[in-house]
Amino acid sequence: MSLQFDPNTLPGDGLDIQGSLPPSFFDLAENDQARPVTPLEYNLHVSKDEDGELFVTGEVSATFELHCGRCLEPFQLRIEQTDFAHQIPMENGTPDLTNLLREDILLALPTYPRCETGNVTPRECPAEGRFDSPTEPSGDEAPDASGKNTWEALDQLTNLKKN
Ligand SMILES: [Zn+2]
């Protein structure tokens, strides 16, 4: 499965290519934390500059099912790259856009998915606030807060020694 074209047939004002690639295009493992649930849709413009270098710009999108890192429930996230822009690597004369599309979308997936960021079916994370008690720092602030507390504790120890 690939998306190739012949640069020799590229018109002077460029080439518009659009279509879709099935979810299997992403070639993700069954146990991967992200599962594509729609085809990848692309709407691209390929152009050539004076130096003969090829560029592709446009939009790519696909919807994934992810699992929330907080409540562990599945949710859907639509990735839309509206400013897709790449120089096309020349490989044996027939550039293949497949990897560019695949990587651009996959790199846009969140490392720490949160279901409240889902943009297909808006929802509140049922686990939101569960850890936000005064005695337990919330997930995002934990490293800073604990680091600060450690330093404060050290300061107090130093002060005690001085006294
Ligand atoms: Zn959640």
Short mmCIF file of N, CA and C and ligand atoms in Angstrom, two decimals:
data_model
loop_
_atom_site.label_atom_id
_atom_site.label_comp_id
_atom_site.label_asym_id
_atom_site.label_seq_id
_atom_site.Cartn_x
_atom_site.Cartn_y
_atom_site.Cartn_z
N MET A 1 0.83 -1.18 0.00
CA MET A 1 0.00 0.00 0.00
C MET A 1 0.88 1.25 0.00
N SER A 2 0.81 2.00 -1.05
CA SER A 2 1.67 3.17 -1.10
C SER A 2 1.01 4.26 -1.91
N LEU A 3 1.58 5.40 -1.81
CA LEU A 3 1.05 6.58 -2.49
C LEU A 3 2.21 7.18 -3.28
N GLN A 4 2.30 6.76 -4.52
CA GLN A 4 3.42 7.17 -5.34
C GLN A 4 2.94 7.94 -6.56
N PHE A 5 3.86 8.68 -7.13
CA PHE A 5 3.53 9.38 -8.37
C PHE A 5 4.82 9.55 -9.15
N ASP A 6 4.69 9.84 -10.42
CA ASP A 6 5.86 10.02 -11.28
C ASP A 6 6.18 11.51 -11.39
N PRO A 7 7.32 11.95 -10.81
CA PRO A 7 7.63 13.39 -10.83
C PRO A 7 7.82 13.93 -12.24
N ASN A 8 8.08 13.05 -13.20
CA ASN A 8 8.28 13.51 -14.57
C ASN A 8 6.98 13.98 -15.22
N THR A 9 5.86 13.51 -14.70
CA THR A 9 4.57 13.91 -15.26
C THR A 9 3.94 15.04 -14.47
N LEU A 10 4.71 15.59 -13.52
CA LEU A 10 4.17 16.66 -12.69
C LEU A 10 3.96 17.92 -13.52
N PRO A 11 2.72 18.45 -13.57
CA PRO A 11 2.48 19.68 -14.33
C PRO A 11 3.21 20.87 -13.69
N GLY A 12 3.43 21.92 -14.47
CA GLY A 12 4.13 23.09 -13.97
C GLY A 12 3.49 23.71 -12.76
N ASP A 13 2.17 23.69 -12.70
CA ASP A 13 1.49 24.31 -11.55
C ASP A 13 1.18 23.29 -10.46
N GLY A 14 1.83 22.15 -10.55
CA GLY A 14 1.68 21.17 -9.48
C GLY A 14 0.54 20.20 -9.70
N LEU A 15 0.38 19.34 -8.74
CA LEU A 15 -0.57 18.24 -8.88
C LEU A 15 -1.38 18.12 -7.59
N ASP A 16 -2.71 18.05 -7.74
CA ASP A 16 -3.55 17.83 -6.57
C ASP A 16 -3.87 16.35 -6.46
N ILE A 17 -3.63 15.80 -5.30
CA ILE A 17 -4.00 14.40 -5.09
C ILE A 17 -4.82 14.29 -3.82
N GLN A 18 -5.91 13.58 -3.92
CA GLN A 18 -6.73 13.37 -2.73
C GLN A 18 -7.33 11.99 -2.76
N GLY A 19 -7.63 11.50 -1.58
CA GLY A 19 -8.19 10.17 -1.47
C GLY A 19 -8.10 9.68 -0.05
N SER A 20 -8.14 8.37 0.11
CA SER A 20 -8.06 7.82 1.46
C SER A 20 -7.32 6.49 1.42
N LEU A 21 -6.76 6.14 2.55
CA LEU A 21 -6.05 4.88 2.72
C LEU A 21 -6.69 4.15 3.90
N PRO A 22 -6.89 2.85 3.80
CA PRO A 22 -7.61 2.11 4.85
C PRO A 22 -6.83 2.11 6.18
N PRO A 23 -7.55 1.89 7.31
CA PRO A 23 -6.86 1.90 8.62
C PRO A 23 -5.65 0.97 8.67
N SER A 24 -5.70 -0.13 7.94
CA SER A 24 -4.58 -1.08 7.96
C SER A 24 -3.30 -0.44 7.43
N PHE A 25 -3.45 0.69 6.73
CA PHE A 25 -2.30 1.43 6.21
C PHE A 25 -1.31 1.78 7.32
N PHE A 26 -1.84 2.05 8.53
CA PHE A 26 -0.95 2.47 9.61
C PHE A 26 -0.08 1.34 10.12
N ASP A 27 -0.52 0.10 9.86
CA ASP A 27 0.30 -1.05 10.18
C ASP A 27 0.69 -1.07 11.67
N LEU A 28 -0.28 -0.79 12.53
CA LEU A 28 0.00 -0.80 13.96
C LEU A 28 -0.31 -2.18 14.53
N ALA A 29 0.43 -2.53 15.56
CA ALA A 29 0.23 -3.83 16.19
C ALA A 29 -1.14 -3.87 16.88
N GLU A 30 -1.71 -5.07 17.01
CA GLU A 30 -3.01 -5.24 17.63
C GLU A 30 -3.03 -4.69 19.04
N ASN A 31 -1.92 -4.83 19.75
CA ASN A 31 -1.88 -4.40 21.14
C ASN A 31 -1.34 -2.98 21.28
N ASP A 32 -1.20 -2.27 20.16
CA ASP A 32 -0.74 -0.90 20.24
C ASP A 32 -1.79 -0.06 20.96
N GLN A 33 -1.36 0.96 21.67
CA GLN A 33 -2.32 1.74 22.45
C GLN A 33 -3.21 2.62 21.56
N ALA A 34 -2.82 2.80 20.31
CA ALA A 34 -3.65 3.57 19.39
C ALA A 34 -4.17 2.65 18.28
N ARG A 35 -5.47 2.76 18.01
CA ARG A 35 -6.06 1.93 16.96
C ARG A 35 -6.81 2.84 15.98
N PRO A 36 -6.38 2.84 14.71
CA PRO A 36 -7.09 3.68 13.74
C PRO A 36 -8.49 3.12 13.48
N VAL A 37 -9.50 4.00 13.51
CA VAL A 37 -10.88 3.56 13.32
C VAL A 37 -11.50 4.15 12.06
N THR A 38 -10.77 5.01 11.36
CA THR A 38 -11.24 5.51 10.08
C THR A 38 -10.10 5.41 9.07
N PRO A 39 -10.42 5.50 7.78
CA PRO A 39 -9.34 5.61 6.79
C PRO A 39 -8.58 6.90 7.00
N LEU A 40 -7.35 6.93 6.55
CA LEU A 40 -6.61 8.18 6.52
C LEU A 40 -7.06 8.94 5.28
N GLU A 41 -7.49 10.17 5.46
CA GLU A 41 -7.91 10.98 4.32
C GLU A 41 -6.86 12.03 4.03
N TYR A 42 -6.58 12.19 2.76
CA TYR A 42 -5.56 13.19 2.40
C TYR A 42 -6.05 14.06 1.27
N ASN A 43 -5.59 15.30 1.31
CA ASN A 43 -5.92 16.28 0.28
C ASN A 43 -4.66 17.12 0.11
N LEU A 44 -3.87 16.76 -0.88
CA LEU A 44 -2.50 17.28 -0.97
C LEU A 44 -2.23 17.98 -2.29
N HIS A 45 -1.24 18.84 -2.24
CA HIS A 45 -0.78 19.51 -3.45
C HIS A 45 0.73 19.28 -3.57
N VAL A 46 1.13 18.69 -4.67
CA VAL A 46 2.55 18.43 -4.91
C VAL A 46 3.07 19.46 -5.90
N SER A 47 4.19 20.09 -5.55
CA SER A 47 4.74 21.09 -6.46
C SER A 47 6.25 20.96 -6.55
N LYS A 48 6.80 21.57 -7.59
CA LYS A 48 8.23 21.49 -7.85
C LYS A 48 8.78 22.92 -7.89
N ASP A 49 9.90 23.18 -7.20
CA ASP A 49 10.47 24.53 -7.27
C ASP A 49 11.51 24.62 -8.38
N GLU A 50 12.15 25.79 -8.51
CA GLU A 50 13.08 26.01 -9.64
C GLU A 50 14.23 25.02 -9.62
N ASP A 51 14.61 24.57 -8.44
CA ASP A 51 15.72 23.63 -8.32
C ASP A 51 15.30 22.18 -8.57
N GLY A 52 14.03 22.01 -8.88
CA GLY A 52 13.56 20.65 -9.15
C GLY A 52 13.23 19.87 -7.89
N GLU A 53 13.23 20.57 -6.76
CA GLU A 53 12.88 19.86 -5.53
C GLU A 53 11.37 19.80 -5.38
N LEU A 54 10.92 18.67 -4.85
CA LEU A 54 9.49 18.45 -4.74
C LEU A 54 9.01 18.75 -3.32
N PHE A 55 7.85 19.38 -3.26
CA PHE A 55 7.25 19.69 -1.97
C PHE A 55 5.80 19.23 -1.98
N VAL A 56 5.35 18.82 -0.82
CA VAL A 56 3.94 18.45 -0.70
C VAL A 56 3.34 19.21 0.47
N THR A 57 2.19 19.80 0.23
CA THR A 57 1.48 20.54 1.28
C THR A 57 0.01 20.10 1.26
N GLY A 58 -0.69 20.37 2.33
CA GLY A 58 -2.10 20.06 2.33
C GLY A 58 -2.59 19.58 3.68
N GLU A 59 -3.58 18.69 3.65
CA GLU A 59 -4.24 18.24 4.87
C GLU A 59 -4.30 16.72 4.91
N VAL A 60 -4.07 16.17 6.08
CA VAL A 60 -4.28 14.74 6.30
C VAL A 60 -5.03 14.57 7.62
N SER A 61 -5.88 13.56 7.67
CA SER A 61 -6.63 13.35 8.90
C SER A 61 -6.99 11.88 9.05
N ALA A 62 -7.17 11.47 10.30
CA ALA A 62 -7.61 10.12 10.62
C ALA A 62 -8.08 10.11 12.07
N THR A 63 -8.98 9.18 12.37
CA THR A 63 -9.49 9.07 13.74
C THR A 63 -8.95 7.81 14.39
N PHE A 64 -8.52 7.96 15.63
CA PHE A 64 -7.96 6.83 16.38
C PHE A 64 -8.76 6.58 17.64
N GLU A 65 -8.73 5.32 18.06
CA GLU A 65 -9.23 5.00 19.39
C GLU A 65 -8.04 4.85 20.31
N LEU A 66 -8.06 5.64 21.38
CA LEU A 66 -6.99 5.61 22.37
C LEU A 66 -7.58 5.22 23.72
N HIS A 67 -6.71 4.95 24.66
CA HIS A 67 -7.19 4.68 26.01
C HIS A 67 -6.69 5.77 26.95
N CYS A 68 -7.63 6.33 27.69
CA CYS A 68 -7.30 7.42 28.60
C CYS A 68 -6.31 6.94 29.66
N GLY A 69 -5.25 7.72 29.87
CA GLY A 69 -4.25 7.35 30.85
C GLY A 69 -4.74 7.51 32.29
N ARG A 70 -5.87 8.16 32.46
CA ARG A 70 -6.37 8.42 33.81
C ARG A 70 -7.47 7.44 34.19
N CYS A 71 -8.51 7.34 33.33
CA CYS A 71 -9.64 6.45 33.67
C CYS A 71 -9.54 5.11 32.94
N LEU A 72 -8.58 5.00 32.01
CA LEU A 72 -8.32 3.77 31.26
C LEU A 72 -9.40 3.41 30.26
N GLU A 73 -10.41 4.27 30.10
CA GLU A 73 -11.49 3.97 29.16
C GLU A 73 -11.11 4.39 27.75
N PRO A 74 -11.63 3.67 26.74
CA PRO A 74 -11.34 4.04 25.35
C PRO A 74 -12.07 5.31 24.94
N PHE A 75 -11.46 6.10 24.11
CA PHE A 75 -12.11 7.27 23.54
C PHE A 75 -11.52 7.51 22.17
N GLN A 76 -12.22 8.33 21.36
CA GLN A 76 -11.75 8.58 20.00
C GLN A 76 -11.18 9.98 19.87
N LEU A 77 -10.11 10.05 19.12
CA LEU A 77 -9.45 11.33 18.88
C LEU A 77 -9.21 11.48 17.38
N ARG A 78 -9.71 12.58 16.82
CA ARG A 78 -9.48 12.82 15.41
C ARG A 78 -8.25 13.69 15.25
N ILE A 79 -7.28 13.18 14.51
CA ILE A 79 -6.06 13.92 14.24
C ILE A 79 -6.23 14.61 12.90
N GLU A 80 -6.10 15.94 12.89
CA GLU A 80 -6.22 16.67 11.63
C GLU A 80 -4.98 17.54 11.47
N GLN A 81 -4.18 17.20 10.49
CA GLN A 81 -3.00 18.00 10.19
C GLN A 81 -3.36 18.91 9.02
N THR A 82 -3.65 20.17 9.35
CA THR A 82 -4.08 21.09 8.29
C THR A 82 -2.90 21.83 7.68
N ASP A 83 -1.73 21.69 8.28
CA ASP A 83 -0.56 22.39 7.74
C ASP A 83 0.53 21.39 7.37
N PHE A 84 0.11 20.26 6.83
CA PHE A 84 1.06 19.27 6.36
C PHE A 84 1.96 19.90 5.30
N ALA A 85 3.27 19.85 5.51
CA ALA A 85 4.21 20.44 4.56
C ALA A 85 5.54 19.72 4.66
N HIS A 86 5.93 19.09 3.59
CA HIS A 86 7.19 18.34 3.59
C HIS A 86 7.90 18.46 2.26
N GLN A 87 9.21 18.39 2.34
CA GLN A 87 9.99 18.18 1.13
C GLN A 87 9.96 16.67 0.89
N ILE A 88 9.85 16.29 -0.36
CA ILE A 88 9.72 14.87 -0.66
C ILE A 88 11.09 14.27 -0.95
N PRO A 89 11.49 13.27 -0.17
CA PRO A 89 12.77 12.62 -0.45
C PRO A 89 12.70 11.86 -1.77
N MET A 90 13.74 11.99 -2.58
CA MET A 90 13.77 11.29 -3.86
C MET A 90 14.36 9.90 -3.66
N GLU A 91 13.54 8.90 -3.96
CA GLU A 91 14.00 7.52 -3.80
C GLU A 91 13.77 6.79 -5.11
N ASN A 92 14.84 6.53 -5.81
CA ASN A 92 14.77 5.79 -7.07
C ASN A 92 13.81 6.43 -8.07
N GLY A 93 13.68 7.74 -8.00
CA GLY A 93 12.89 8.44 -9.01
C GLY A 93 11.40 8.43 -8.79
N THR A 94 10.87 7.55 -7.94
CA THR A 94 9.43 7.54 -7.70
C THR A 94 9.17 7.80 -6.22
N PRO A 95 8.97 9.07 -5.88
CA PRO A 95 8.73 9.40 -4.47
C PRO A 95 7.50 8.69 -3.94
N ASP A 96 7.59 8.31 -2.70
CA ASP A 96 6.49 7.64 -2.03
C ASP A 96 6.07 8.48 -0.84
N LEU A 97 4.84 8.95 -0.86
CA LEU A 97 4.36 9.82 0.21
C LEU A 97 3.88 9.04 1.42
N THR A 98 3.83 7.71 1.28
CA THR A 98 3.21 6.89 2.31
C THR A 98 3.79 7.13 3.70
N ASN A 99 5.12 7.06 3.79
CA ASN A 99 5.75 7.20 5.11
C ASN A 99 5.57 8.59 5.68
N LEU A 100 5.60 9.60 4.81
CA LEU A 100 5.41 10.97 5.28
C LEU A 100 4.05 11.13 5.95
N LEU A 101 3.03 10.60 5.28
CA LEU A 101 1.66 10.70 5.81
C LEU A 101 1.55 9.93 7.12
N ARG A 102 2.06 8.72 7.10
CA ARG A 102 1.95 7.85 8.26
C ARG A 102 2.62 8.48 9.48
N GLU A 103 3.85 8.94 9.27
CA GLU A 103 4.61 9.50 10.40
C GLU A 103 3.99 10.80 10.91
N ASP A 104 3.52 11.63 9.99
CA ASP A 104 2.95 12.90 10.42
C ASP A 104 1.75 12.68 11.33
N ILE A 105 0.92 11.73 10.97
CA ILE A 105 -0.26 11.45 11.78
C ILE A 105 0.14 10.79 13.10
N LEU A 106 0.99 9.80 13.04
CA LEU A 106 1.33 9.06 14.26
C LEU A 106 2.07 9.95 15.26
N LEU A 107 2.90 10.88 14.75
CA LEU A 107 3.62 11.77 15.66
C LEU A 107 2.68 12.76 16.34
N ALA A 108 1.50 12.95 15.77
CA ALA A 108 0.54 13.89 16.35
C ALA A 108 -0.28 13.23 17.46
N LEU A 109 -0.17 11.92 17.60
CA LEU A 109 -0.91 11.25 18.66
C LEU A 109 -0.31 11.63 20.02
N PRO A 110 -1.15 11.85 21.01
CA PRO A 110 -0.63 12.26 22.32
C PRO A 110 0.12 11.12 23.01
N THR A 111 1.19 11.47 23.70
CA THR A 111 1.95 10.46 24.45
C THR A 111 1.17 10.02 25.68
N TYR A 112 0.47 10.99 26.29
CA TYR A 112 -0.33 10.68 27.47
C TYR A 112 -1.78 11.04 27.18
N PRO A 113 -2.52 10.11 26.54
CA PRO A 113 -3.90 10.42 26.12
C PRO A 113 -4.79 10.70 27.33
N ARG A 114 -5.65 11.69 27.18
CA ARG A 114 -6.66 12.00 28.20
C ARG A 114 -8.01 12.05 27.50
N CYS A 115 -8.99 11.32 28.03
CA CYS A 115 -10.26 11.20 27.32
C CYS A 115 -10.96 12.54 27.17
N GLU A 116 -10.71 13.50 28.09
CA GLU A 116 -11.40 14.79 27.94
C GLU A 116 -10.87 15.58 26.75
N THR A 117 -9.75 15.15 26.16
CA THR A 117 -9.26 15.81 24.96
C THR A 117 -9.85 15.18 23.70
N GLY A 118 -10.65 14.13 23.86
CA GLY A 118 -11.30 13.49 22.72
C GLY A 118 -12.19 14.49 21.99
N ASN A 119 -12.07 14.58 20.69
CA ASN A 119 -12.81 15.58 19.93
C ASN A 119 -13.88 14.96 19.05
N VAL A 120 -14.17 13.67 19.25
CA VAL A 120 -15.21 13.01 18.48
C VAL A 120 -16.49 12.97 19.31
N THR A 121 -16.39 12.49 20.54
CA THR A 121 -17.50 12.50 21.48
C THR A 121 -17.03 13.19 22.75
N PRO A 122 -17.32 14.51 22.88
CA PRO A 122 -16.84 15.24 24.06
C PRO A 122 -17.30 14.58 25.35
N ARG A 123 -16.42 14.51 26.32
CA ARG A 123 -16.76 13.88 27.59
C ARG A 123 -15.86 14.43 28.68
N GLU A 124 -16.30 14.23 29.91
CA GLU A 124 -15.50 14.57 31.07
C GLU A 124 -14.84 13.27 31.53
N CYS A 125 -13.58 13.35 31.87
CA CYS A 125 -12.92 12.15 32.38
C CYS A 125 -13.52 11.79 33.73
N PRO A 126 -14.08 10.58 33.87
CA PRO A 126 -14.70 10.20 35.15
C PRO A 126 -13.67 10.13 36.28
N ALA A 127 -12.40 10.01 35.94
CA ALA A 127 -11.36 9.93 36.97
C ALA A 127 -10.79 11.30 37.28
N GLU A 128 -11.26 12.34 36.55
CA GLU A 128 -10.74 13.69 36.77
C GLU A 128 -10.98 14.11 38.22
N GLY A 129 -9.96 14.64 38.86
CA GLY A 129 -10.13 15.13 40.22
C GLY A 129 -9.97 14.06 41.29
N ARG A 130 -9.92 12.81 40.86
CA ARG A 130 -9.84 11.73 41.84
C ARG A 130 -8.56 11.85 42.67
N PHE A 131 -7.50 12.35 42.02
CA PHE A 131 -6.21 12.44 42.72
C PHE A 131 -5.91 13.86 43.19
N ASP A 132 -6.87 14.78 42.98
CA ASP A 132 -6.59 16.18 43.29
C ASP A 132 -6.95 16.54 44.73
N SER A 133 -6.47 15.80 45.68
CA SER A 133 -6.68 16.15 47.07
C SER A 133 -5.44 16.89 47.58
N PRO A 134 -5.59 17.68 48.63
CA PRO A 134 -4.44 18.47 49.12
C PRO A 134 -3.25 17.61 49.51
N THR A 135 -3.50 16.38 49.95
CA THR A 135 -2.40 15.54 50.41
C THR A 135 -1.72 14.82 49.26
N GLU A 136 -2.43 14.70 48.12
CA GLU A 136 -1.83 14.01 46.97
C GLU A 136 -1.73 14.98 45.80
N PRO A 137 -0.52 15.36 45.40
CA PRO A 137 -0.38 16.27 44.26
C PRO A 137 -0.97 15.66 43.00
N SER A 138 -1.56 16.51 42.14
CA SER A 138 -2.13 16.01 40.90
C SER A 138 -1.02 15.61 39.95
N GLY A 139 -1.38 14.80 38.98
CA GLY A 139 -0.39 14.21 38.08
C GLY A 139 0.55 15.21 37.43
N ASP A 140 0.02 16.31 36.91
CA ASP A 140 0.85 17.23 36.14
C ASP A 140 1.86 17.98 37.01
N GLU A 141 1.47 18.28 38.25
CA GLU A 141 2.33 19.12 39.09
C GLU A 141 3.21 18.31 40.02
N ALA A 142 3.05 17.01 39.98
CA ALA A 142 3.75 16.17 40.95
C ALA A 142 5.27 16.36 40.95
N PRO A 143 5.94 16.34 39.80
CA PRO A 143 7.41 16.42 39.83
C PRO A 143 7.90 17.72 40.45
N ASP A 144 7.31 18.86 40.03
CA ASP A 144 7.73 20.15 40.55
C ASP A 144 7.49 20.24 42.05
N ALA A 145 6.25 19.88 42.42
CA ALA A 145 5.86 20.04 43.81
C ALA A 145 6.76 19.20 44.71
N SER A 146 6.99 17.95 44.33
CA SER A 146 7.77 17.08 45.19
C SER A 146 9.22 17.56 45.23
N GLY A 147 9.72 18.06 44.08
CA GLY A 147 11.08 18.56 44.05
C GLY A 147 11.24 19.74 45.00
N LYS A 148 10.25 20.63 44.97
CA LYS A 148 10.29 21.81 45.81
C LYS A 148 10.28 21.40 47.29
N ASN A 149 9.41 20.45 47.59
CA ASN A 149 9.31 20.01 48.97
C ASN A 149 10.63 19.40 49.45
N THR A 150 11.28 18.69 48.53
CA THR A 150 12.56 18.09 48.90
C THR A 150 13.57 19.17 49.26
N TRP A 151 13.62 20.23 48.42
CA TRP A 151 14.56 21.31 48.70
C TRP A 151 14.23 22.03 50.00
N GLU A 152 12.94 22.23 50.21
CA GLU A 152 12.54 22.90 51.46
C GLU A 152 12.97 22.06 52.65
N ALA A 153 12.80 20.76 52.53
CA ALA A 153 13.18 19.87 53.62
C ALA A 153 14.69 19.94 53.85
N LEU A 154 15.45 20.00 52.76
CA LEU A 154 16.91 20.10 52.89
C LEU A 154 17.30 21.41 53.54
N ASP A 155 16.61 22.50 53.13
CA ASP A 155 16.90 23.80 53.72
C ASP A 155 16.69 23.76 55.24
N GLN A 156 15.60 23.11 55.61
CA GLN A 156 15.31 23.04 57.04
C GLN A 156 16.39 22.26 57.78
N LEU A 157 16.84 21.18 57.16
CA LEU A 157 17.90 20.39 57.76
C LEU A 157 19.16 21.23 57.94
N THR A 158 19.50 22.01 56.87
CA THR A 158 20.68 22.86 56.91
C THR A 158 20.56 23.88 58.02
N ASN A 159 19.38 24.47 58.12
CA ASN A 159 19.15 25.46 59.15
C ASN A 159 19.31 24.86 60.55
N LEU A 160 18.81 23.66 60.69
CA LEU A 160 18.91 23.00 61.98
C LEU A 160 20.37 22.80 62.38
N LYS A 161 21.18 22.39 61.35
CA LYS A 161 22.60 22.16 61.63
C LYS A 161 23.28 23.46 62.04
N LYS A 162 22.92 24.54 61.29
CA LYS A 162 23.52 25.84 61.61
C LYS A 162 23.20 26.24 63.05
N ASN A 163 21.93 26.01 63.43
CA ASN A 163 21.53 26.40 64.78
C ASN A 163 22.15 25.43 65.78
ZN ZN B 1 -10.44 9.50 31.18
#
